[in-house]
XYZ file of C-alpha atoms in Angstrom:
479
model
C 107.158 65.536 58.100
C 104.625 67.979 59.331
C 105.183 70.513 61.972
C 104.747 74.045 62.845
C 107.063 76.987 62.683
C 107.218 78.569 66.303
C 109.328 79.962 69.025
C 111.474 77.013 68.798
C 111.428 76.004 65.364
C 112.660 77.576 62.023
C 112.580 76.081 58.416
C 114.929 77.135 55.670
C 115.174 75.778 52.117
C 118.824 76.060 51.695
C 121.821 76.997 53.853
C 123.170 80.594 54.018
C 125.781 81.769 56.364
C 123.571 84.537 57.466
C 121.511 81.797 59.198
C 124.224 81.902 61.965
C 122.215 84.856 63.168
C 119.135 82.595 63.771
C 121.274 80.158 65.642
C 122.602 83.051 67.799
C 118.889 84.059 68.488
C 118.005 80.518 69.674
C 121.196 80.332 71.847
C 120.221 83.548 73.569
C 116.587 82.638 73.990
C 115.292 79.106 75.028
C 116.958 77.077 72.370
C 115.554 75.458 69.246
C 115.826 73.664 66.025
C 116.463 75.078 62.452
C 115.676 72.618 59.606
C 117.555 73.135 56.303
C 115.752 71.596 53.222
C 112.169 72.472 54.315
C 109.929 75.028 52.680
C 107.688 77.736 54.196
C 104.951 75.182 54.607
C 107.081 72.677 56.567
C 107.476 70.329 53.637
C 110.722 68.538 53.129
C 112.159 69.663 49.868
C 115.823 68.246 50.556
C 119.295 69.805 50.091
C 121.808 68.652 47.638
C 124.807 69.325 49.642
C 123.551 67.704 52.874
C 126.703 65.599 53.482
C 128.760 68.782 53.001
C 126.720 70.823 55.366
C 126.943 68.145 57.962
C 130.553 68.971 58.356
C 130.546 72.755 57.467
C 127.747 74.028 59.791
C 129.233 72.744 63.216
C 132.693 74.421 62.338
C 131.148 77.798 61.239
C 128.959 77.818 64.428
C 132.023 77.078 66.677
C 134.442 79.673 64.638
C 131.878 82.498 64.556
C 129.760 82.024 67.493
C 132.027 80.112 69.875
C 129.300 77.517 70.832
C 128.547 73.872 70.070
C 125.529 72.656 68.333
C 124.265 69.304 67.331
C 123.760 68.950 63.575
C 121.875 66.004 62.446
C 121.254 64.359 58.858
C 117.654 63.357 58.354
C 115.865 61.742 55.434
C 112.273 61.627 54.228
C 111.072 59.992 51.098
C 114.646 59.877 49.893
C 115.169 63.694 50.455
C 117.981 64.511 52.718
C 117.652 67.528 55.053
C 119.579 68.883 58.017
C 118.437 69.486 61.562
C 120.420 71.893 63.667
C 119.480 71.415 67.367
C 120.646 74.628 69.307
C 120.596 74.460 73.227
C 120.055 77.783 75.237
C 123.094 79.206 76.691
C 123.279 81.051 80.071
C 125.927 83.453 78.895
C 125.331 86.004 76.178
C 126.240 85.002 72.524
C 127.036 87.376 69.870
C 127.244 87.195 66.020
C 130.155 89.478 64.952
C 129.440 91.850 67.806
C 125.652 91.604 67.226
C 123.166 90.036 69.818
C 120.263 88.370 68.287
C 117.270 86.962 70.130
C 114.406 84.538 69.236
C 111.092 86.040 70.100
C 108.032 84.161 68.944
C 108.457 83.021 65.365
C 110.913 86.047 64.577
C 114.393 86.948 65.182
C 115.267 90.318 66.669
C 118.700 92.196 66.969
C 119.035 93.404 70.626
C 119.995 97.070 70.781
C 120.091 99.875 73.411
C 118.025 99.411 76.365
C 116.907 96.005 75.297
C 120.451 94.873 74.875
C 121.487 96.430 78.345
C 118.619 94.396 79.875
C 119.609 91.206 78.186
C 123.118 91.494 79.231
C 122.296 92.351 82.791
C 119.962 89.477 83.006
C 122.723 86.951 81.657
C 125.250 88.242 84.183
C 122.975 87.825 87.082
C 122.803 91.319 87.913
C 120.014 93.887 87.892
C 120.124 97.548 86.831
C 119.272 99.080 90.021
C 122.109 97.437 91.917
C 124.848 99.269 90.166
C 126.563 102.141 92.094
C 126.917 105.675 91.171
C 130.492 106.476 91.862
C 130.146 110.357 91.908
C 127.197 110.385 94.449
C 127.543 110.310 98.244
C 125.112 109.159 101.046
C 125.103 112.637 102.451
C 123.174 113.846 99.494
C 120.093 111.834 100.310
C 116.899 113.511 101.436
C 116.296 113.376 105.223
C 112.576 113.714 104.440
C 112.626 110.654 102.196
C 114.594 108.596 104.837
C 112.308 109.695 107.557
C 109.301 108.755 105.622
C 110.889 105.171 105.129
C 111.719 104.873 108.803
C 108.420 105.862 109.783
C 106.461 103.519 107.409
C 108.981 100.655 107.740
C 108.189 100.819 111.781
C 104.564 100.747 111.218
C 104.815 97.708 108.942
C 106.982 95.806 111.221
C 109.258 94.595 108.462
C 112.391 96.082 109.505
C 114.066 95.513 112.700
C 113.641 98.509 115.228
C 117.336 98.758 115.945
C 118.035 98.919 112.197
C 115.581 101.851 111.757
C 117.332 103.751 114.591
C 120.974 103.078 113.249
C 122.912 105.443 111.115
C 121.723 106.087 107.372
C 124.850 104.248 106.052
C 124.113 101.249 108.237
C 120.468 101.297 107.229
C 121.295 101.346 103.583
C 123.728 98.728 103.923
C 121.027 96.449 105.556
C 118.784 97.261 102.594
C 121.701 96.310 100.251
C 121.592 99.761 98.884
C 125.190 100.464 99.268
C 127.697 98.910 96.872
C 130.045 96.779 99.143
C 133.147 97.238 96.927
C 132.979 101.123 96.244
C 130.832 101.916 99.435
C 128.824 104.087 97.048
C 124.959 104.474 96.952
C 123.372 102.438 94.168
C 121.019 103.439 91.555
C 118.263 102.308 93.556
C 119.396 104.162 96.629
C 119.536 107.400 94.626
C 116.082 106.750 93.027
C 114.391 105.941 96.513
C 116.119 108.679 98.597
C 117.787 111.393 96.494
C 115.744 114.706 96.350
C 116.679 115.006 92.632
C 117.109 111.527 91.104
C 116.985 112.979 87.740
C 120.494 114.026 88.123
C 121.373 110.451 87.844
C 118.492 109.001 85.899
C 116.723 110.722 83.175
C 113.037 110.450 83.224
C 112.766 109.354 86.806
C 109.256 111.187 87.428
C 105.493 110.739 86.865
C 103.378 112.625 84.297
C 99.723 112.898 85.290
C 97.252 114.460 82.681
C 93.548 114.894 82.275
C 92.044 114.546 78.684
C 88.752 115.723 77.660
C 88.374 112.709 75.089
C 90.230 110.003 73.445
C 91.362 112.200 70.683
C 94.161 113.549 73.051
C 92.706 116.978 74.002
C 94.458 117.598 77.279
C 92.724 119.685 79.834
C 95.391 120.026 82.461
C 98.459 118.151 83.668
C 100.989 117.814 86.569
C 104.364 116.386 86.950
C 105.763 114.759 90.099
C 109.291 114.886 90.886
C 111.723 114.151 93.760
C 112.614 110.885 95.521
C 110.478 107.754 94.663
C 109.582 107.487 98.550
C 107.998 110.946 98.143
C 106.683 110.625 94.405
C 104.277 107.941 95.512
C 102.686 109.957 98.097
C 102.677 113.119 96.108
C 101.178 111.420 93.058
C 98.384 109.720 95.090
C 97.295 112.774 96.733
C 97.134 114.434 93.366
C 95.066 111.815 91.773
C 92.669 111.633 94.750
C 92.148 115.555 95.223
C 92.510 116.801 91.651
C 91.840 113.923 89.173
C 89.198 111.728 90.618
C 85.437 112.634 90.470
C 83.496 111.615 93.550
C 79.953 110.445 93.626
C 77.874 111.933 96.624
C 75.479 109.740 98.478
C 73.714 109.776 101.826
C 73.063 107.147 104.437
C 70.657 108.910 106.661
C 72.188 111.968 107.452
C 75.795 110.838 106.815
C 77.343 111.937 103.512
C 79.565 109.544 101.648
C 82.017 110.367 98.776
C 82.834 107.426 96.446
C 85.473 107.924 93.857
C 84.860 106.973 90.361
C 87.756 104.370 90.233
C 88.585 101.946 93.273
C 91.430 103.861 95.194
C 93.139 100.478 96.471
C 93.487 99.345 92.682
C 94.636 102.950 91.659
C 97.377 102.937 94.342
C 98.525 99.440 93.550
C 98.905 100.329 89.922
C 100.976 103.398 90.867
C 103.157 101.362 93.126
C 103.532 98.702 90.359
C 104.675 101.551 87.869
C 107.166 103.042 90.329
C 108.618 99.668 91.564
C 108.767 97.781 88.251
C 109.622 100.490 85.723
C 112.551 100.062 83.299
C 114.322 103.236 84.481
C 116.940 102.774 81.857
C 114.206 103.708 79.215
C 114.591 107.454 80.357
C 110.815 107.864 79.914
C 108.601 109.049 82.724
C 105.605 107.119 84.135
C 102.511 108.414 82.578
C 99.064 108.434 84.038
C 96.132 109.357 81.790
C 92.746 110.375 83.180
C 89.742 110.324 81.082
C 85.947 110.944 81.825
C 85.316 107.253 81.840
C 88.659 105.658 82.321
C 92.074 105.827 83.643
C 95.515 104.452 82.351
C 98.678 103.801 84.058
C 101.661 103.309 81.917
C 105.469 102.598 82.370
C 108.378 101.232 80.331
C 108.240 98.047 82.238
C 109.040 94.642 80.919
C 107.470 91.182 81.834
C 109.836 88.468 82.943
C 110.814 86.260 79.953
C 108.018 83.889 78.766
C 105.429 85.603 80.824
C 102.131 87.017 79.336
C 99.817 89.637 80.714
C 97.245 86.954 81.591
C 99.767 85.475 84.009
C 99.870 88.449 86.037
C 96.179 87.922 86.974
C 96.898 84.280 87.942
C 98.807 83.051 90.927
C 102.592 83.733 90.277
C 105.925 84.153 92.179
C 107.040 87.638 92.754
C 109.718 88.598 90.277
C 110.301 92.477 90.588
C 112.202 94.063 87.660
C 114.053 96.181 90.200
C 114.504 93.953 93.304
C 116.257 96.634 95.364
C 113.637 99.225 94.838
C 110.886 96.803 95.339
C 112.375 95.361 98.490
C 112.658 98.921 100.069
C 108.866 99.429 99.191
C 108.047 96.260 100.720
C 109.830 96.942 103.781
C 108.098 100.239 104.047
C 104.750 98.322 103.798
C 103.851 99.955 100.359
C 103.845 96.803 98.491
C 103.558 93.238 99.004
C 106.470 90.968 97.742
C 104.425 87.737 97.343
C 103.218 88.172 93.702
C 99.776 89.081 94.704
C 99.577 92.724 93.864
C 97.126 92.137 90.868
C 94.962 89.690 93.078
C 94.530 92.799 95.253
C 93.673 94.796 92.072
C 91.038 92.252 91.031
C 89.538 92.169 94.656
C 89.008 96.031 94.740
C 87.481 95.936 91.262
C 85.163 93.092 92.350
C 83.987 95.199 95.247
C 83.084 98.076 92.853
C 80.997 95.562 90.578
C 83.304 96.179 87.712
C 85.087 94.166 85.141
C 88.921 93.345 85.439
C 91.064 96.068 83.969
C 92.616 95.927 80.639
C 96.299 94.911 80.704
C 98.404 95.223 77.647
C 101.978 95.701 76.358
C 102.432 98.855 74.341
C 106.122 99.674 74.460
C 105.643 99.142 78.013
C 103.083 97.849 80.463
C 99.585 99.593 80.602
C 96.641 98.954 82.658
C 93.320 100.576 82.078
C 90.404 100.902 84.497
C 86.863 101.950 83.442
C 84.315 103.801 85.455
C 81.557 101.349 84.336
C 80.967 98.187 82.458
C 79.189 99.864 79.645
C 82.143 102.092 78.760
C 84.545 99.250 78.948
C 82.397 96.874 76.626
C 81.895 99.560 74.054
C 85.554 100.451 74.129
C 86.049 96.785 73.334
C 83.477 96.931 70.605
C 81.341 94.293 72.282
C 77.716 93.522 71.039
C 75.457 95.879 72.920
C 73.213 92.913 73.802
C 76.109 91.662 76.183
C 76.006 94.802 78.165
C 73.070 94.152 80.355
C 73.816 90.494 80.838
C 77.343 91.232 82.087
C 76.086 94.110 84.151
C 73.707 91.730 85.856
C 76.498 89.098 86.490
C 78.601 91.722 87.850
C 75.899 93.216 90.157
C 74.580 89.689 91.396
C 77.463 87.706 91.357
C 76.228 85.312 88.451
C 73.847 85.118 85.692
C 72.002 81.967 84.293
C 70.175 81.162 81.034
C 66.889 81.964 82.592
C 68.119 85.589 83.691
C 69.229 86.093 80.087
C 65.815 85.211 78.782
C 64.257 87.498 81.120
C 66.713 90.511 80.728
C 66.432 90.311 76.761
C 62.921 88.775 76.511
C 64.246 86.193 74.368
C 64.191 82.354 74.269
C 66.337 79.741 75.754
C 68.277 78.759 72.449
C 69.012 82.542 71.789
C 70.251 82.961 75.483
C 72.540 80.102 75.296
C 73.916 81.277 72.120
C 74.850 84.586 73.661
C 76.319 83.345 76.629
C 78.576 81.249 74.577
C 79.581 84.151 72.661
C 80.530 85.972 75.880
C 83.389 83.753 77.026
C 85.777 86.574 77.014
C 84.085 88.193 80.071
C 82.008 85.237 81.477
C 83.117 81.813 82.783
C 80.788 78.853 83.039
C 80.263 77.336 86.430
C 78.661 74.154 87.622
C 77.478 71.240 85.572
C 75.897 71.267 82.199
C 71.947 71.780 82.586
C 69.877 73.748 84.876
C 72.588 73.996 87.516
C 74.855 75.985 85.060
C 75.588 79.503 85.706
C 78.101 82.225 84.646
C 80.470 84.572 86.555
C 82.592 87.455 85.556
C 85.797 85.945 84.310
C 88.895 86.586 86.139
C 87.281 87.977 89.281
C 87.869 86.137 92.602
C 84.741 84.528 94.008
C 84.055 84.542 97.777
C 86.107 81.586 98.560
C 88.991 82.725 96.704
C 88.893 86.177 98.478
C 88.887 84.496 101.926
C 91.837 82.299 100.857
C 93.851 85.357 99.700
C 93.140 87.088 103.179
C 94.237 83.616 104.988
C 97.408 83.922 102.733
C 97.998 87.476 103.826
C 97.533 86.607 107.380
C 100.029 83.848 107.105
C 102.488 86.150 105.561
C 102.105 88.704 108.442
C 102.595 85.822 111.025
C 105.677 84.780 109.123
C 107.049 88.308 109.234
C 106.258 88.732 113.019
C 107.708 85.180 113.542
C 111.006 86.169 111.821
C 111.055 89.454 113.652
C 110.638 87.773 116.960
C 113.419 85.116 116.217
C 115.728 88.020 115.210
C 115.029 89.786 118.624
C 115.332 86.643 120.546
C 118.595 85.915 118.880
C 120.022 89.554 119.514
C 118.824 89.198 123.107
C 120.675 85.748 123.586
C 123.763 87.169 122.046
C 123.626 90.240 124.390
C 123.102 87.782 127.493
C 126.192 85.864 126.550
C 128.231 88.952 126.330
C-alpha cells in the first residue's frame, strides 16, 4: 500500500495512547485517517495486537475524547494493520483539557489567542460581536460618529432615516449593540470610542521610515483614537510625510506622482484595520523604505485559504464582520471580496509587479517602487529584469522581443521565458502566436469585467435602497 502522509493522513508503526491527541487534532480540523502498523515511508509493517486494538481504540476514543470514530482492520501481504477514520466535528474536541489541531502534516496544541479564535469559530460567534459590560454608548466619540454618518450618506449604503436617528438606534441597526445586555460591542468601541485602547490593547497603528533593510529607523509616528478616525489620520500621514512624489510637467501643468499607487496603499490600510486579529494586542505596523513599503497586521486567513487565493476571485470572508460591515456602509471598503482585485488594478496602472503577500505571524503585503528592486529582493536572475520590465510597460513580451532585448538567439530566449514562470504567464497557442504577460495582473477585459461587476453591485445597492424607501412610504400611506 503506497500513499503520502499529508493534511488528512498519519502513519504510526504501533499504537500509543498519546495518539489520541492526533485523533483530537483531526476531529478539530477537516478529519483524516491514522494508520497503525505503517512506517514513516508508508510501508505496511503490521501490528501484532491488531485484533485487540480493534476493540480498545474505539473505547478509548469514546471515553477520553467523547467522540465516535470508525476503526477498521486491514491486511496486506499477510500483515494486519489498523485504519482509524476520524470525521470532522463542528464542536470543539479536547484531550484532557488540551485542544489539538491538524495543520498540514503536523499536530499543534492550540493556546492563547489561537485557542480563543478556534473556540469562537466553532461556537459560530466572532470576537468583535461580544459586548463590553462596563462601557456605555454615551462614551463614544461624536466626531467618529459624524464621520460615519457623513461618509455613509455619501455612499448611499445606509438609509437616510437611519443616519438621522439617535446614536443608539443607529448602532442597533449596525448590530453594534448586544441585544441581551444593551451594551456596545467590541466592534462599536473600536470603531467609535475616542480611546479604544482602554478596552483593546494594541488597537493603534505604527508607521516608521527606515533608511535600509537593517532596521535603521529614521522617524516614526503612532496613530491612536477610534478606527473611523485612525484610517483618515494614517492615510494623511502616509501621503504627506512618508511618500516621495516624482515631479513631472505636461506643458505648464505640474504633476506629482507618488512612488506607490495610493489606491493600493489605502486598500491595504483598510484591510489591516478591518481584518486584524485585535485579540493579539499587537498594533498594525506600516514600514516605509526607500524602495518598498510593507503593511503588517496580526490577521489570519480563513481556514484552508492560501495567500494566492486572495488574488483570485473569492467570496468576502471578513475576520471582523461587524467592523467590516461598518466600513462597507461608510464606503471605505467593498464587501464583495474584490479588494485585492482593486490592488492589482492599481499596481497594473503603475506598470509594476503584483505585491508580495506572505504570512509572517500575521499577514504582510509589500509594494516595491520598481520592478528591478522587487526582482533583486527575490534574488532573480538579472537577465530577467529587462524582459519583465518590457512586459510590464508594453502589456506583453514575445520570444522575438527577448532576442532583441538581450541580443540572443531563439533557443536561449525560449529557455529564459520558461524560467520566468513565477512572473510571466504564457498566452496564446504554441508557436509564433505565443506571448507572455505579467502573471497575476488583470488584462484589459478583466478590468472591464470588474468595473461592470462594481456597477452591478452599485445598482443592487440603489435598488435595495429604493425598495426600502418604497416599502416605508407604503407603510406610512396605510397608516
